[in-house]
Short mmCIF file of C-alpha atoms and ligand atoms in Angstrom, two decimals:
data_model
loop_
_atom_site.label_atom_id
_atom_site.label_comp_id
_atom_site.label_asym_id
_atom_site.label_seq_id
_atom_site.Cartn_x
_atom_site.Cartn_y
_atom_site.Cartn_z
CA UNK Y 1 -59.22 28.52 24.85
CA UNK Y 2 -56.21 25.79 24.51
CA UNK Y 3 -53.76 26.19 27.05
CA UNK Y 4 -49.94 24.48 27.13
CA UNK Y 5 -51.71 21.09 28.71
CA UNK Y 6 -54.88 21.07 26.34
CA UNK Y 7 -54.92 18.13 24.09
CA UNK Y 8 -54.82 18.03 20.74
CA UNK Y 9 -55.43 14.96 19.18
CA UNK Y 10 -52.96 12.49 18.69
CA UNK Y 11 -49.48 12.35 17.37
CA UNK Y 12 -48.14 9.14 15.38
CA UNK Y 13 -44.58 9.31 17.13
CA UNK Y 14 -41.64 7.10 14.95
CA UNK Y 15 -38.83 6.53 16.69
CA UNK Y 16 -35.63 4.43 15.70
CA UNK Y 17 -34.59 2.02 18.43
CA UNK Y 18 -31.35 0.04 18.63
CA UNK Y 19 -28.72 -1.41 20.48
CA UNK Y 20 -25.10 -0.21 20.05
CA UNK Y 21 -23.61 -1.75 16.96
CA UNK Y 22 -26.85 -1.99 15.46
CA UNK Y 23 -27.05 0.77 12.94
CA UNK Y 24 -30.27 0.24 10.96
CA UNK Y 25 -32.45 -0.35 14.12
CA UNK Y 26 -36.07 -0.70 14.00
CA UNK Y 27 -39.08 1.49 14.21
CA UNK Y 28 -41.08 1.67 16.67
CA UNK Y 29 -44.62 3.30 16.81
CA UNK Y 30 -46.13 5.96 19.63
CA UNK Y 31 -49.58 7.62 20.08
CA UNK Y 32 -48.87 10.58 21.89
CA UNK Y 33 -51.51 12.98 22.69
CA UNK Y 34 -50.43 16.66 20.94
CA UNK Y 35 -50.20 19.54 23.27
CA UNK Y 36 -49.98 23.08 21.92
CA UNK Y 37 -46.91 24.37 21.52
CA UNK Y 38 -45.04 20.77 22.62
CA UNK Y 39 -41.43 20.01 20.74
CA UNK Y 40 -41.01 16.39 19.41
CA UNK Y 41 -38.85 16.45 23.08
CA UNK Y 42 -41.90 16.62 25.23
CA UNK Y 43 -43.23 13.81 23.23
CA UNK Y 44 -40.55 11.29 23.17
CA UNK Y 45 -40.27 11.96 26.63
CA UNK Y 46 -43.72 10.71 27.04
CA UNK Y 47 -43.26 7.69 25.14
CA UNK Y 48 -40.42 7.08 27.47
CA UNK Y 49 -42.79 7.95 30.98
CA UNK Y 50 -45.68 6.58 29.53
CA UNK Y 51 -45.02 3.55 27.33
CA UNK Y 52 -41.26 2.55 27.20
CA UNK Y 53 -38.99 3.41 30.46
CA UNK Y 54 -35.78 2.16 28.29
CA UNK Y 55 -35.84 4.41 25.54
CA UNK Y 56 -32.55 6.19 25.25
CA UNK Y 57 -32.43 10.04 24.94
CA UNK Y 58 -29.96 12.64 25.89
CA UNK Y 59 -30.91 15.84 26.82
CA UNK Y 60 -30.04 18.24 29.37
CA UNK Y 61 -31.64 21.89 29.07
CA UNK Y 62 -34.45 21.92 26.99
CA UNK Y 63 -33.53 25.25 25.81
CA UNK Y 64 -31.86 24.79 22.93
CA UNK Y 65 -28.44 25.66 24.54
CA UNK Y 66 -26.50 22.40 25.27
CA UNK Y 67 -26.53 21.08 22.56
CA UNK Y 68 -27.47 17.20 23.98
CA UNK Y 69 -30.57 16.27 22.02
CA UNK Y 70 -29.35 16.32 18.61
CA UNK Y 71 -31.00 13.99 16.04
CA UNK Y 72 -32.75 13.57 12.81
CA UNK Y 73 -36.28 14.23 12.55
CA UNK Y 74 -37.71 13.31 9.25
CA UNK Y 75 -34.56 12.77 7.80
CA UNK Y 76 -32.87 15.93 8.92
CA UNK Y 77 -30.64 16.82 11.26
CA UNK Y 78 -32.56 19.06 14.24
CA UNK Y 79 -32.40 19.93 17.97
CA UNK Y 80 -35.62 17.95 19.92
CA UNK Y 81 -36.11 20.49 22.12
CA UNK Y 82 -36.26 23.47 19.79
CA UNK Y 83 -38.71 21.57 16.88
CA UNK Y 84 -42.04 22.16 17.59
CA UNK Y 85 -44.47 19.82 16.66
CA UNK Y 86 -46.79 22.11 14.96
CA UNK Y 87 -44.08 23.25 12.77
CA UNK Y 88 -44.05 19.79 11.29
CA UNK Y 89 -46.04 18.71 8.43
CA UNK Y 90 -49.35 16.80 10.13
CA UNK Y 91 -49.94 14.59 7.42
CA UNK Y 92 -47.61 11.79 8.30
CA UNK Y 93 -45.71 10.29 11.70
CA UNK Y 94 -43.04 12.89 13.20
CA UNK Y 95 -40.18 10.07 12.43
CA UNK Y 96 -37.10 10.45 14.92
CA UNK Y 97 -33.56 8.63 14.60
CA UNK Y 98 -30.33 9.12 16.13
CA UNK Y 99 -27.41 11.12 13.86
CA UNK Y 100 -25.97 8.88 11.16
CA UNK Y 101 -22.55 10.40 11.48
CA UNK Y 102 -22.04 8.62 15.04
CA UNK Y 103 -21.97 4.70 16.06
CA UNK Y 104 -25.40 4.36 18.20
CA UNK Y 105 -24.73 4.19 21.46
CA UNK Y 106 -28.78 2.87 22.42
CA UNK Y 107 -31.50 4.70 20.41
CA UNK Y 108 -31.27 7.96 20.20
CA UNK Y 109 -28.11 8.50 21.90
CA UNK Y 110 -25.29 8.15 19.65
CA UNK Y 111 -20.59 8.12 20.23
CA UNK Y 112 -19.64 11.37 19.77
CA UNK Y 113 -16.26 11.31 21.75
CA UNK Y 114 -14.55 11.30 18.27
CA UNK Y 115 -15.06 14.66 18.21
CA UNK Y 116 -13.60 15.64 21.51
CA UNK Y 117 -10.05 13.85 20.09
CA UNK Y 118 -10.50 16.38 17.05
CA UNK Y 119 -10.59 19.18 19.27
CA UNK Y 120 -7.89 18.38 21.23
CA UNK Y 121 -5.42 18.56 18.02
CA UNK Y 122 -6.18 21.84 17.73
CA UNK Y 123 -3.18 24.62 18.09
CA UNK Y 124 -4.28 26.37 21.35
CA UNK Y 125 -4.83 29.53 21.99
CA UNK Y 126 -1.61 31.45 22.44
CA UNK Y 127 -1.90 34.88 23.49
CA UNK Y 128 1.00 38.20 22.94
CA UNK Y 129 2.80 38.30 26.09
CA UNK Y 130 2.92 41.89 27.56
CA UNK Y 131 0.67 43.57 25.34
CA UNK Y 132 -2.44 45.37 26.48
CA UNK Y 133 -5.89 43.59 25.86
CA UNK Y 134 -7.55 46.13 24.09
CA UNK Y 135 -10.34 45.37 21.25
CA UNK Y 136 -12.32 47.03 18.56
CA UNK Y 137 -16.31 46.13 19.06
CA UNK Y 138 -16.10 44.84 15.44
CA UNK Y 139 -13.05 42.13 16.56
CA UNK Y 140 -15.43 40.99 19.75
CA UNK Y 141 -18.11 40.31 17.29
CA UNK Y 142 -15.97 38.48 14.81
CA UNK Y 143 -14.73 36.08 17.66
CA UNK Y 144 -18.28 35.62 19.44
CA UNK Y 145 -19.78 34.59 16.65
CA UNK Y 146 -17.54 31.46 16.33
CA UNK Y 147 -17.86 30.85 20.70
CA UNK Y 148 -22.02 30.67 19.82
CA UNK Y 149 -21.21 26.95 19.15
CA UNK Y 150 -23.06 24.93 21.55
CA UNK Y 151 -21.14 21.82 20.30
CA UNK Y 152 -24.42 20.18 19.14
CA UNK Y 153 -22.60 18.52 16.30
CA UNK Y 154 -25.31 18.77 14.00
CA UNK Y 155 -23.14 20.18 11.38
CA UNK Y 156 -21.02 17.14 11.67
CA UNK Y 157 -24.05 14.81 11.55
CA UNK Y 158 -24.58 16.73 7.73
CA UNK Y 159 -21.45 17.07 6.32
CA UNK Y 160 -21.30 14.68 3.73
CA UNK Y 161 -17.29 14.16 3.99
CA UNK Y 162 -17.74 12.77 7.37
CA UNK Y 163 -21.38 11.18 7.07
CA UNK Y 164 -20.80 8.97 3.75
CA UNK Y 165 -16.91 8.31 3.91
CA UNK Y 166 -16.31 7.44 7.93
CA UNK Y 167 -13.13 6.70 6.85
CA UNK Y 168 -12.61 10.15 6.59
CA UNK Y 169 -13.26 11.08 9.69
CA UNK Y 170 -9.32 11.22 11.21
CA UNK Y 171 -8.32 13.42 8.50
CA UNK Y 172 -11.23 15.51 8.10
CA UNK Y 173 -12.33 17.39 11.19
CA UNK Y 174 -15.60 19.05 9.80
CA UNK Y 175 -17.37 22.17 10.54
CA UNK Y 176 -17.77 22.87 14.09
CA UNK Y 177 -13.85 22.60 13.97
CA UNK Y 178 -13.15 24.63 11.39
CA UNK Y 179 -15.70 27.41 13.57
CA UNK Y 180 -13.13 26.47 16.92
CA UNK Y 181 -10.36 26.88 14.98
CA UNK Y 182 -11.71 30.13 13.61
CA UNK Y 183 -12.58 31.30 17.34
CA UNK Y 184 -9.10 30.91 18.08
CA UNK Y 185 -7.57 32.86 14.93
CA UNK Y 186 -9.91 36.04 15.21
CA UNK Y 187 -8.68 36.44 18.53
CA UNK Y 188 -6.93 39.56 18.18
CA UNK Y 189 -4.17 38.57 20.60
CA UNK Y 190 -3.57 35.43 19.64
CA UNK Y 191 -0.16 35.08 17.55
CA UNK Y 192 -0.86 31.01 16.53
CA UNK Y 193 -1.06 30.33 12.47
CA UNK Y 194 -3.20 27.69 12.09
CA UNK Y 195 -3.26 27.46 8.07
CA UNK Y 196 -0.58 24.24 8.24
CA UNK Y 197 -2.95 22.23 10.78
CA UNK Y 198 -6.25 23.17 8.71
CA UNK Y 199 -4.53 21.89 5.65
CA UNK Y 200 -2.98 19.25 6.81
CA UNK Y 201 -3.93 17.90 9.84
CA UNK Y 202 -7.72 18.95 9.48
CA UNK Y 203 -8.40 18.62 5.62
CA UNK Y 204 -10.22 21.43 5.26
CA UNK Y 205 -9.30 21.49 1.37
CA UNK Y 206 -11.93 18.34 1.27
CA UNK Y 207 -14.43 20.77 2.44
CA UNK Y 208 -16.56 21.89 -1.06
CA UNK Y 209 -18.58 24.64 0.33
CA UNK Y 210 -21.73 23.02 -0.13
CA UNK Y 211 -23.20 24.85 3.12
CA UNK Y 212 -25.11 22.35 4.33
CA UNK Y 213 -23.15 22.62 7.80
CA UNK Y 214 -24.42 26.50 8.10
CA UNK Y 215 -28.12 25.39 7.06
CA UNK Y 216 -28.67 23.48 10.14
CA UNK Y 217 -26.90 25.06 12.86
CA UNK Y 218 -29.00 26.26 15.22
CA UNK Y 219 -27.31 29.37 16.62
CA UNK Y 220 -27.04 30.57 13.31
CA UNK Y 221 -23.36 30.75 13.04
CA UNK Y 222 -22.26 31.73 9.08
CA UNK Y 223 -20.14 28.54 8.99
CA UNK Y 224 -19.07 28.40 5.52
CA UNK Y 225 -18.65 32.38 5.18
CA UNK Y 226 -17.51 33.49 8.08
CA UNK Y 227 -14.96 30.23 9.53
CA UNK Y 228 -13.98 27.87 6.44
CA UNK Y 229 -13.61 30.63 3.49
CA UNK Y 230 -11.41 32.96 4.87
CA UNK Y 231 -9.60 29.73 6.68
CA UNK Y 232 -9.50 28.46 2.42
CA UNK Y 233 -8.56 31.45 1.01
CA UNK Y 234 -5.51 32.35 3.71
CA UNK Y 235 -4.36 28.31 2.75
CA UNK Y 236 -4.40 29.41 -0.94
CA UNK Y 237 -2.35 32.40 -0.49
CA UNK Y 238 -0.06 30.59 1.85
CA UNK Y 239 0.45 27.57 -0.24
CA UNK Y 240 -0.81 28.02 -3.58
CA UNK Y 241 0.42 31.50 -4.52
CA UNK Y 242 2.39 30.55 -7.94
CA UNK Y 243 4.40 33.77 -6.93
CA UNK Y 244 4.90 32.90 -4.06
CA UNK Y 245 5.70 29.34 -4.49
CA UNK Y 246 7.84 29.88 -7.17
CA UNK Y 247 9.77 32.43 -4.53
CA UNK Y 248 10.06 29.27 -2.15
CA UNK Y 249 11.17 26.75 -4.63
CA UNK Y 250 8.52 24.43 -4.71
S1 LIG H 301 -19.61 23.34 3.54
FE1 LIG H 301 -17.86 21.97 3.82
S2 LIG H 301 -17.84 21.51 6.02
FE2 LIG H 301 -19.89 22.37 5.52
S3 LIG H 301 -21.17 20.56 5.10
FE3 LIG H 301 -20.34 21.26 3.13
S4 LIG H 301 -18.46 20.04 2.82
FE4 LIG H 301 -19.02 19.88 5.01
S1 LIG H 302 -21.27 25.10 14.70
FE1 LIG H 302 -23.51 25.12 14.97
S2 LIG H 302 -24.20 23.12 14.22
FE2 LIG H 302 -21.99 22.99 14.53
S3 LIG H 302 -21.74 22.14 16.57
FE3 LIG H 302 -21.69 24.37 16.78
S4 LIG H 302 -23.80 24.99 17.17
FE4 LIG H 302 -23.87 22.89 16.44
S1 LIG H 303 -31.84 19.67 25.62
FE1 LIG H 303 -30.28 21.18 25.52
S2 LIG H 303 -30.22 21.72 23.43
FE2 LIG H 303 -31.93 20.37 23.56
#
């Protein structure tokens, strides 16, 4: 009977190495002997102990919960410490390379400090004064499910407004803030509107709904339905109403 250290046979291990600035990289080959149940985590990490002491990784809890070792493994975006090998197809190398989205900081460590400027832009929360806190169970859930975000920014890493056009990047802020910003709102003593910075300051009227943000995040959190359509549809009442515009003017 295989147990957790029984080997497996061998895994062809591809990972992307670079210095910062050096976006394409090159790829560099492993053997790594397959354990059952092992994540493509366990085996870069024995590439690192066993064969190459410099490659660059960042990980912190190997539990799928801080979000640290996001990257793209065969091409799409994934957590290395919840992808288990086995789940992979065994006909070809597991290929690993850092998230496009981000300048490479070394291998598979990549800048994502633009993203803690986005989130500081964002209207905080600003609660009622005086009033009791008192919620309905269906409000808690509504709000939790945007504070599931373990700020992996894997849904960044896919959005194609952000990954093709980096240009875009000051004027779009992408998913996981549209989720914050969502957070915030369905707070049900919170009193901040934060239609005018989603519009204008965040660009969430680039977003097309193509979903591809709620596809791979890993804690499952309805990104498109539940944070950036009601956020589009409360921006088309406010703004585009014809009634109502014609009311204001303009
Ligand atoms: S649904 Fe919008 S935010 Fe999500 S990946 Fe597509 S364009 Fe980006
Ligand atoms: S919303 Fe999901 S994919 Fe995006 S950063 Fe948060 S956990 Fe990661
Ligand atoms: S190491 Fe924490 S999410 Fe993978």
């Amino acid at each position: 009977m295989s147990d957790s250290t029984t080997t497996e046979g061998k895994l062809q291990l591809v990972v992307n190495r670079g210095e910062a600035g050096d976006e394409r990289g090159q790829d560099v080959t492993y053997e790594i002997p397959r354990t059952k149940g092992m994540v493509v985590l366990d085996a870069v990490l024995y590439a690192q102990g066993h064969t190459d002491q410099d490659l660059a990784v960042r990980w912190n809890c190997k539990a799928g919960k801080c979000g640290s070792c996001a990257a793209e493994i065969n091409g799409y975006p994934r957590l290395l410490c919840k992808t288990r090998v086995e789940d992979l197809p065994t006909d070809q190398p597991v290929r690993v390379q850092p998230m496009q989205t981000f300048p490479r900081i070394k291998d598979l460590v990549t800048d994502v400090s633009w993203n803690y400027e986005m989130n500081k832009q964002i209207p905080p929360f600003t609660p009622r004064e005086g009033a009791e806190w008192r919620w309905q169970q269906r409000d808690v859930e509504r709000a939790q499910e945007m504070r599931k975000c373990i700020e992996c920014f894997l849904c960044q890493d896919v959005c194609h407004v952000i990954r093709y056009q980096r240009s875009n990047k000051p004027k779009f802020a992408g998913p996981r803030f549209f989720v914050r910003s969502a957070g915030l709102d369905y707070h049900p003593m919170d009193t901040v509107d934060r239609a005018e910075f989603l519009k204008n300051e965040a660009g969430i009227e680039m977003c097309n709904v193509t979903r591809c943000c709620t596809d791979v995040c890993p804690e499952h959190i309805q990104i498109t339905d539940n944070a950036i359509i009601p956020a589009k549809e409360r921006i088309v009442d406010k703004y585009h109403d014809p009634i109502k515009k014609m009311l204001r003017g303009k």
